[in-house]
Amino acid sequence: MPKRPRIYLAGPEVFLPDALAAGQAKVTLCATHGFEGVFPLDAALDLTGLAKHEAAARISAANEGLMRTCDVLVANLTPFRGVSMDSGTAFEVGFMRALGRPVLGYSNIAGDYKARADAYRALRIGLPDADGPDVDVEDFGLAENLMIAAAIVESGGSVVARAVPAGQEMRDLTGFEACLVQMQRGLDPLKRA
Amino acid sequence: MPKRPRIYLAGPEVFLPDALAAGQAKVTLCATHGFEGVFPLDAALDLTGLAKHEAAARISAANEGLMRTCDVLVANLTPFRGVSMDSGTAFEVGFMRALGRPVLGYSNIAGDYKARADAYRALRIGLPDADGPDVDVEDFGLAENLMIAAAIVESGGSVVARAVPAGQEMRDLTGFEACLVQMQRGLDPLKRA
């Protein structure tokens, strides 16, 4: 039996109260498409007795090591506590991209970055921020910052962005599955750059 | 004359109306510390006549290529349109980290991720988001998501987080300079993993 391509399952699902079950749902769906899903280890490590900074270092080292064993990455790009995706997930997209491995992604919210940024700025919520009225809002018709969206296109994929019912942004796997289908159809995730 | 270490200057300054001047201010400060600052090319490329997606692809390819020529990265981690840093900058931190090159970073807002996330969630601003009341807020006493903060610590640095006057979050270079000093004191950015 040939080796199944290993997919690193990046996204803020690691912060769900039932993170391991949410990860398993993705792993199961991967298996039905012939892939091996690999969920980040945040909730799977025994961090008992570690100081906060030690726990963080342990999780970081585990996930970086795990990424190096994977052939491809599929990221949940859904905005998380602001206009953009989870920053840890963005880090991971860049990490796998630098290794020359395909990166794919989906957002469970429709619409492009500019529309979200404009809506956010109009709220003037007043929390400290590097943004300001004269700061440009990038407008490339993309669902996320261009470094992320372009890396996905350059990988041979396209960002999947579609709305799901409110509250299901970390649960609905339709967009995730669309990424798996992209991989089956056109990518060769075992062929590394 | 020995080669000066090349520092990729990651951050949302590329979105400033005077991005090139803001980049030059960092480049100048780098030079006074013996480094060669390298500013992303977003505003320096001629994108005339390109469709939006072509322009995005051109910028992405240019910046990825530029990162590969650099020895180290210093990122502006200041929150940008939400709780976290600019997602493109997070991508770049991960990119350089995967290449085994030191990553450093500073935030021009004091305080840790959890405090910011709690403040943001308390506002209940109502924009579509993957967050929800049962979603964990990571609490590692770090200024950013652990993947980013731990990568900086593992590089031999520490995240510099200090408040600056409101409106100066993309201008004040005190934290940036502290990263340069970290590099002079303890890192060997030309020694690659």
Short mmCIF file of C-alpha atoms in Angstrom, two decimals:
data_model
loop_
_atom_site.label_atom_id
_atom_site.label_comp_id
_atom_site.label_asym_id
_atom_site.label_seq_id
_atom_site.Cartn_x
_atom_site.Cartn_y
_atom_site.Cartn_z
CA MET A 1 0.00 0.00 0.00
CA PRO A 2 1.55 3.33 -1.02
CA LYS A 3 2.21 5.93 1.62
CA ARG A 4 -0.75 8.23 2.09
CA PRO A 5 0.14 11.93 1.87
CA ARG A 6 0.24 13.45 5.35
CA ILE A 7 -1.78 16.63 5.78
CA TYR A 8 -1.01 19.03 8.63
CA LEU A 9 -4.40 20.29 9.87
CA ALA A 10 -3.73 23.92 10.75
CA GLY A 11 -6.39 26.07 12.38
CA PRO A 12 -7.81 27.50 15.57
CA GLU A 13 -9.65 24.24 16.28
CA VAL A 14 -6.87 23.53 18.77
CA PHE A 15 -8.60 26.05 21.04
CA LEU A 16 -11.95 24.26 21.07
CA PRO A 17 -12.99 22.61 24.34
CA ASP A 18 -13.24 19.34 22.41
CA ALA A 19 -10.16 19.95 20.29
CA LEU A 20 -9.20 16.29 20.02
CA ALA A 21 -12.66 15.31 18.76
CA ALA A 22 -12.68 18.21 16.28
CA GLY A 23 -9.30 17.07 15.04
CA GLN A 24 -10.51 13.50 14.75
CA ALA A 25 -13.41 14.63 12.56
CA LYS A 26 -10.91 16.11 10.13
CA VAL A 27 -8.66 13.07 10.32
CA THR A 28 -11.60 10.81 9.50
CA LEU A 29 -12.57 12.91 6.50
CA CYS A 30 -8.96 12.86 5.30
CA ALA A 31 -8.95 9.08 5.43
CA THR A 32 -12.02 8.85 3.21
CA HIS A 33 -10.10 10.84 0.58
CA GLY A 34 -6.94 8.77 0.86
CA PHE A 35 -4.96 11.14 3.07
CA GLU A 36 -3.50 10.90 6.54
CA GLY A 37 -4.65 13.87 8.63
CA VAL A 38 -2.23 15.11 11.27
CA PHE A 39 -3.69 17.34 13.99
CA PRO A 40 -1.49 19.77 15.96
CA LEU A 41 -0.46 18.45 19.34
CA ASP A 42 -1.55 21.35 21.59
CA ALA A 43 -4.19 19.33 23.41
CA ALA A 44 -2.49 15.94 23.15
CA LEU A 45 0.69 16.65 25.11
CA ASP A 46 1.10 16.03 28.80
CA LEU A 47 2.08 19.44 30.11
CA THR A 48 1.59 18.60 33.77
CA GLY A 49 3.84 20.54 36.09
CA LEU A 50 5.33 22.73 33.39
CA ALA A 51 5.53 26.48 33.81
CA LYS A 52 3.53 28.43 31.21
CA HIS A 53 6.56 29.31 29.12
CA GLU A 54 7.84 25.75 29.22
CA ALA A 55 4.46 24.46 28.10
CA ALA A 56 4.43 26.92 25.21
CA ALA A 57 7.93 25.86 24.16
CA ARG A 58 6.94 22.21 24.32
CA ILE A 59 3.85 22.74 22.12
CA SER A 60 5.80 24.85 19.63
CA ALA A 61 8.59 22.29 19.29
CA ALA A 62 6.10 19.45 18.91
CA ASN A 63 4.09 21.21 16.20
CA GLU A 64 7.15 22.39 14.27
CA GLY A 65 8.47 18.86 14.32
CA LEU A 66 5.11 17.52 13.21
CA MET A 67 4.95 19.95 10.29
CA ARG A 68 8.30 18.72 9.04
CA THR A 69 6.85 15.20 8.83
CA CYS A 70 3.89 16.34 6.72
CA ASP A 71 3.60 16.64 2.95
CA VAL A 72 1.00 19.36 2.71
CA LEU A 73 -0.94 21.78 4.91
CA VAL A 74 -4.64 22.63 4.90
CA ALA A 75 -5.48 25.70 6.98
CA ASN A 76 -8.70 27.03 8.44
CA LEU A 77 -8.38 30.68 7.41
CA THR A 78 -11.64 31.84 9.02
CA PRO A 79 -11.16 35.20 10.78
CA PHE A 80 -10.36 34.75 14.44
CA ARG A 81 -10.71 37.65 16.93
CA GLY A 82 -10.36 40.28 14.27
CA VAL A 83 -10.19 40.84 10.55
CA SER A 84 -7.70 38.06 9.89
CA MET A 85 -7.11 34.42 10.53
CA ASP A 86 -5.47 33.03 13.66
CA SER A 87 -1.86 34.23 13.77
CA GLY A 88 -0.49 30.83 14.79
CA THR A 89 -2.15 29.31 11.75
CA ALA A 90 -0.64 32.02 9.52
CA PHE A 91 2.78 31.19 11.00
CA GLU A 92 2.22 27.56 10.09
CA VAL A 93 1.17 28.36 6.51
CA GLY A 94 4.40 30.30 6.08
CA PHE A 95 6.41 27.52 7.71
CA MET A 96 5.20 24.84 5.31
CA ARG A 97 5.44 27.20 2.36
CA ALA A 98 9.12 27.84 3.09
CA LEU A 99 9.69 24.08 3.13
CA GLY A 100 8.32 23.98 -0.41
CA ARG A 101 5.26 21.96 0.51
CA PRO A 102 1.82 22.79 -0.86
CA VAL A 103 -0.44 24.90 1.34
CA LEU A 104 -4.21 25.02 0.93
CA GLY A 105 -6.87 26.83 2.89
CA TYR A 106 -10.52 27.56 3.42
CA SER A 107 -12.54 30.19 5.21
CA ASN A 108 -15.98 29.56 6.61
CA ILE A 109 -16.86 33.20 6.08
CA ALA A 110 -17.47 34.54 2.58
CA GLY A 111 -16.05 37.77 1.26
CA ASP A 112 -12.67 39.30 0.80
CA TYR A 113 -10.18 40.89 3.14
CA LYS A 114 -11.01 44.44 2.16
CA ALA A 115 -14.71 44.12 2.97
CA ARG A 116 -13.91 42.72 6.41
CA ALA A 117 -11.28 45.35 7.14
CA ASP A 118 -13.61 48.16 6.09
CA ALA A 119 -16.37 46.80 8.35
CA TYR A 120 -13.96 46.46 11.26
CA ARG A 121 -12.54 49.94 10.85
CA ALA A 122 -16.02 51.45 10.66
CA LEU A 123 -16.70 50.13 14.18
CA ARG A 124 -13.87 52.21 15.70
CA ILE A 125 -13.72 49.89 18.67
CA GLY A 126 -10.85 51.77 20.25
CA LEU A 127 -8.54 48.96 21.30
CA PRO A 128 -4.83 49.70 20.84
CA ASP A 129 -3.78 48.80 17.34
CA ALA A 130 -1.19 49.59 14.70
CA ASP A 131 -3.92 50.53 12.24
CA GLY A 132 -4.85 54.12 11.53
CA PRO A 133 -7.13 56.04 9.18
CA ASP A 134 -4.35 56.64 6.66
CA VAL A 135 -3.19 53.02 6.57
CA ASP A 136 -3.91 51.23 3.33
CA VAL A 137 -6.36 48.33 3.20
CA GLU A 138 -5.00 45.88 0.69
CA ASP A 139 -7.46 45.30 -2.11
CA PHE A 140 -6.48 42.37 -4.26
CA GLY A 141 -9.88 40.66 -4.24
CA LEU A 142 -8.45 37.98 -1.97
CA ALA A 143 -9.89 36.32 1.13
CA GLU A 144 -6.78 36.94 3.20
CA ASN A 145 -3.52 38.86 3.22
CA LEU A 146 -1.81 38.36 -0.11
CA MET A 147 1.17 36.46 1.28
CA ILE A 148 -1.20 33.71 2.41
CA ALA A 149 -3.61 33.74 -0.51
CA ALA A 150 -0.83 33.85 -3.11
CA ALA A 151 1.03 30.98 -1.43
CA ILE A 152 -2.12 28.88 -1.81
CA VAL A 153 -2.54 29.79 -5.48
CA GLU A 154 1.15 29.18 -6.13
CA SER A 155 0.70 25.74 -4.53
CA GLY A 156 -1.82 24.94 -7.24
CA GLY A 157 -4.91 25.51 -5.13
CA SER A 158 -7.42 28.26 -4.60
CA VAL A 159 -8.79 29.67 -1.37
CA VAL A 160 -12.20 28.21 -0.58
CA ALA A 161 -14.35 30.91 1.06
CA ARG A 162 -18.00 30.25 1.74
CA ALA A 163 -20.40 31.15 4.54
CA VAL A 164 -21.62 28.58 7.03
CA PRO A 165 -24.30 28.98 9.71
CA ALA A 166 -23.15 31.25 12.56
CA GLY A 167 -21.43 29.25 15.28
CA GLN A 168 -20.32 26.54 12.86
CA GLU A 169 -17.13 28.33 11.70
CA MET A 170 -14.90 25.76 13.41
CA ARG A 171 -17.20 22.80 12.82
CA ASP A 172 -18.41 22.90 9.24
CA LEU A 173 -16.05 20.81 7.10
CA THR A 174 -17.48 21.54 3.65
CA GLY A 175 -14.71 24.00 2.78
CA PHE A 176 -12.13 21.70 4.29
CA GLU A 177 -13.35 18.84 2.15
CA ALA A 178 -13.19 21.08 -0.92
CA CYS A 179 -9.48 21.50 -0.20
CA LEU A 180 -9.06 17.73 -0.05
CA VAL A 181 -10.76 17.47 -3.42
CA GLN A 182 -8.41 20.14 -4.84
CA MET A 183 -5.54 17.98 -3.69
CA GLN A 184 -6.92 14.85 -5.26
CA ARG A 185 -7.51 16.57 -8.56
CA GLY A 186 -4.44 18.60 -9.15
CA LEU A 187 -1.75 18.61 -6.56
CA ASP A 188 0.99 16.14 -6.05
CA PRO A 189 1.71 16.72 -2.38
CA LEU A 190 4.47 14.15 -2.25
CA LYS A 191 6.44 15.96 -4.92
CA ARG A 192 8.35 18.48 -2.90
CA ALA A 193 10.05 21.59 -4.20
CA MET B 1 34.74 44.31 5.00
CA PRO B 2 32.74 41.32 6.26
CA LYS B 3 29.24 40.78 5.00
CA ARG B 4 26.69 42.53 7.16
CA PRO B 5 23.84 40.26 8.30
CA ARG B 6 20.73 40.94 6.26
CA ILE B 7 17.57 41.54 8.28
CA TYR B 8 14.14 41.09 6.68
CA LEU B 9 11.96 43.89 8.07
CA ALA B 10 8.56 42.24 8.49
CA GLY B 11 5.54 44.23 9.57
CA PRO B 12 2.43 46.12 8.50
CA GLU B 13 4.49 49.21 7.69
CA VAL B 14 4.13 48.15 4.05
CA PHE B 15 0.57 49.49 4.30
CA LEU B 16 1.59 53.00 5.36
CA PRO B 17 1.04 55.79 2.84
CA ASP B 18 4.77 56.54 3.14
CA ALA B 19 5.84 52.90 3.28
CA LEU B 20 9.15 53.44 1.55
CA ALA B 21 10.16 56.20 3.95
CA ALA B 22 9.10 54.09 6.95
CA GLY B 23 11.18 51.25 5.59
CA GLN B 24 14.12 53.55 5.07
CA ALA B 25 13.97 54.66 8.70
CA LYS B 26 14.40 51.03 9.75
CA VAL B 27 17.14 50.44 7.19
CA THR B 28 19.04 53.45 8.52
CA LEU B 29 18.78 52.23 12.11
CA CYS B 30 19.97 48.80 11.02
CA ALA B 31 23.04 50.34 9.44
CA THR B 32 23.99 52.10 12.66
CA HIS B 33 24.03 48.69 14.35
CA GLY B 34 26.04 46.98 11.63
CA PHE B 35 23.15 45.28 9.85
CA GLU B 36 21.68 45.52 6.38
CA GLY B 37 17.94 46.13 6.61
CA VAL B 38 15.81 44.66 3.83
CA PHE B 39 12.29 46.07 3.47
CA PRO B 40 9.52 44.06 1.76
CA LEU B 41 8.92 45.05 -1.82
CA ASP B 42 5.16 45.71 -1.75
CA ALA B 43 5.49 49.41 -2.51
CA ALA B 44 8.68 49.22 -4.56
CA LEU B 45 7.49 47.07 -7.45
CA ASP B 46 6.09 48.41 -10.67
CA LEU B 47 2.67 46.77 -10.84
CA THR B 48 1.35 48.95 -13.65
CA GLY B 49 -1.20 47.22 -15.81
CA LEU B 50 -1.38 44.07 -13.75
CA ALA B 51 -4.69 42.60 -12.67
CA LYS B 52 -5.19 42.46 -8.90
CA HIS B 53 -4.38 38.79 -8.63
CA GLU B 54 -1.30 39.17 -10.79
CA ALA B 55 -0.09 42.04 -8.64
CA ALA B 56 -0.59 39.96 -5.51
CA ALA B 57 1.34 37.06 -7.02
CA ARG B 58 4.17 39.38 -8.05
CA ILE B 59 4.49 40.87 -4.54
CA SER B 60 4.33 37.45 -2.91
CA ALA B 61 7.02 36.01 -5.15
CA ALA B 62 9.25 39.04 -4.64
CA ASN B 63 8.97 38.95 -0.86
CA GLU B 64 9.44 35.19 -0.60
CA GLY B 65 12.56 35.49 -2.74
CA LEU B 66 13.80 38.38 -0.62
CA MET B 67 13.33 36.41 2.59
CA ARG B 68 15.48 33.62 1.24
CA THR B 69 18.32 36.13 0.79
CA CYS B 70 18.10 37.32 4.40
CA ASP B 71 19.83 35.95 7.48
CA VAL B 72 17.34 36.94 10.14
CA LEU B 73 13.88 38.48 10.50
CA VAL B 74 12.66 41.20 12.84
CA ALA B 75 8.88 41.51 12.94
CA ASN B 76 6.55 44.24 14.12
CA LEU B 77 4.10 42.12 16.15
CA THR B 78 1.83 45.01 17.15
CA PRO B 79 -1.84 43.99 16.92
CA PHE B 80 -3.33 44.93 13.58
CA ARG B 81 -7.11 45.07 13.04
CA GLY B 82 -7.84 42.70 15.88
CA VAL B 83 -6.26 40.87 18.79
CA SER B 84 -3.27 39.63 16.84
CA MET B 85 -0.50 40.83 14.62
CA ASP B 86 -0.81 41.24 10.85
CA SER B 87 -1.36 37.80 9.30
CA GLY B 88 1.09 38.41 6.46
CA THR B 89 3.79 39.19 9.02
CA ALA B 90 2.94 35.99 10.93
CA PHE B 91 3.30 34.07 7.66
CA GLU B 92 6.74 35.60 7.21
CA VAL B 93 7.86 34.76 10.75
CA GLY B 94 6.92 31.13 10.10
CA PHE B 95 8.61 31.20 6.71
CA MET B 96 11.97 32.31 8.08
CA ARG B 97 11.64 30.04 11.10
CA ALA B 98 11.22 27.01 8.80
CA LEU B 99 14.40 28.04 7.00
CA GLY B 100 16.21 27.81 10.33
CA ARG B 101 16.96 31.52 10.49
CA PRO B 102 16.55 33.52 13.71
CA VAL B 103 13.27 35.42 14.11
CA LEU B 104 12.88 38.33 16.50
CA GLY B 105 9.96 40.61 17.18
CA TYR B 106 8.57 43.57 19.05
CA SER B 107 5.13 44.90 19.84
CA ASN B 108 4.42 48.57 20.40
CA ILE B 109 1.56 47.64 22.70
CA ALA B 110 2.26 46.27 26.16
CA GLY B 111 0.45 43.31 27.65
CA ASP B 112 -0.09 39.71 26.78
CA TYR B 113 -2.33 37.94 24.31
CA LYS B 114 -4.86 36.83 26.89
CA ALA B 115 -5.53 40.35 28.15
CA ARG B 116 -6.11 41.58 24.62
CA ALA B 117 -8.33 38.65 23.69
CA ASP B 118 -10.42 39.08 26.83
CA ALA B 119 -10.88 42.79 26.10
CA TYR B 120 -11.84 42.06 22.51
CA ARG B 121 -14.33 39.35 23.40
CA ALA B 122 -15.95 41.59 26.02
CA LEU B 123 -16.84 44.05 23.25
CA ARG B 124 -19.00 41.49 21.41
CA ILE B 125 -18.65 43.44 18.20
CA GLY B 126 -20.66 40.95 16.22
CA LEU B 127 -18.57 40.54 13.09
CA PRO B 128 -18.45 36.97 11.72
CA ASP B 129 -15.65 35.09 13.41
CA ALA B 130 -14.53 31.57 14.28
CA ASP B 131 -14.35 32.52 17.95
CA GLY B 132 -17.10 31.58 20.40
CA PRO B 133 -17.74 31.80 24.13
CA ASP B 134 -16.49 28.26 24.75
CA VAL B 135 -13.28 28.69 22.75
CA ASP B 136 -10.15 28.72 24.86
CA VAL B 137 -8.01 31.85 25.12
CA GLU B 138 -4.43 30.70 25.31
CA ASP B 139 -2.79 31.88 28.50
CA PHE B 140 0.95 31.36 28.40
CA GLY B 141 1.91 34.86 29.55
CA LEU B 142 3.09 35.63 26.04
CA ALA B 143 2.60 38.70 23.87
CA GLU B 144 1.41 36.68 20.88
CA ASN B 145 0.23 33.22 19.88
CA LEU B 146 2.69 30.70 21.23
CA MET B 147 3.93 29.51 17.84
CA ILE B 148 5.28 33.00 17.19
CA ALA B 149 6.51 33.85 20.69
CA ALA B 150 8.19 30.47 21.17
CA ALA B 151 9.93 30.72 17.79
CA ILE B 152 11.45 34.01 18.93
CA VAL B 153 12.60 32.56 22.26
CA GLU B 154 13.99 29.48 20.51
CA SER B 155 15.90 31.85 18.19
CA GLY B 156 17.69 33.18 21.26
CA GLY B 157 15.64 36.35 21.58
CA SER B 158 12.72 37.56 23.61
CA VAL B 159 9.63 39.42 22.50
CA VAL B 160 9.94 43.13 23.18
CA ALA B 161 6.52 44.51 24.18
CA ARG B 162 6.19 48.07 25.38
CA ALA B 163 3.60 50.80 24.95
CA VAL B 164 4.22 53.80 22.74
CA PRO B 165 2.07 56.93 22.34
CA ALA B 166 -1.18 56.20 20.49
CA GLY B 167 -0.75 56.63 16.77
CA GLN B 168 2.97 55.83 16.89
CA GLU B 169 2.57 52.03 16.76
CA MET B 170 4.05 51.84 13.26
CA ARG B 171 6.52 54.69 13.77
CA ASP B 172 8.20 54.24 17.14
CA LEU B 173 11.40 52.26 16.63
CA THR B 174 12.48 51.80 20.26
CA GLY B 175 11.28 48.19 20.37
CA PHE B 176 12.71 47.54 16.96
CA GLU B 177 16.09 48.85 18.09
CA ALA B 178 15.91 46.63 21.18
CA CYS B 179 15.69 43.65 18.80
CA LEU B 180 18.80 44.85 16.98
CA VAL B 181 20.60 45.05 20.32
CA GLN B 182 19.47 41.49 21.14
CA MET B 183 21.02 40.40 17.90
CA GLN B 184 24.29 42.16 18.55
CA ARG B 185 24.56 40.68 22.03
CA GLY B 186 23.63 37.12 21.64
CA LEU B 187 22.58 35.89 18.26
CA ASP B 188 24.72 34.79 15.42
CA PRO B 189 22.38 35.42 12.53
CA LEU B 190 24.81 34.17 9.93
CA LYS B 191 25.01 30.77 11.59
CA ARG B 192 22.10 28.97 10.03
CA ALA B 193 20.47 25.84 11.32
#
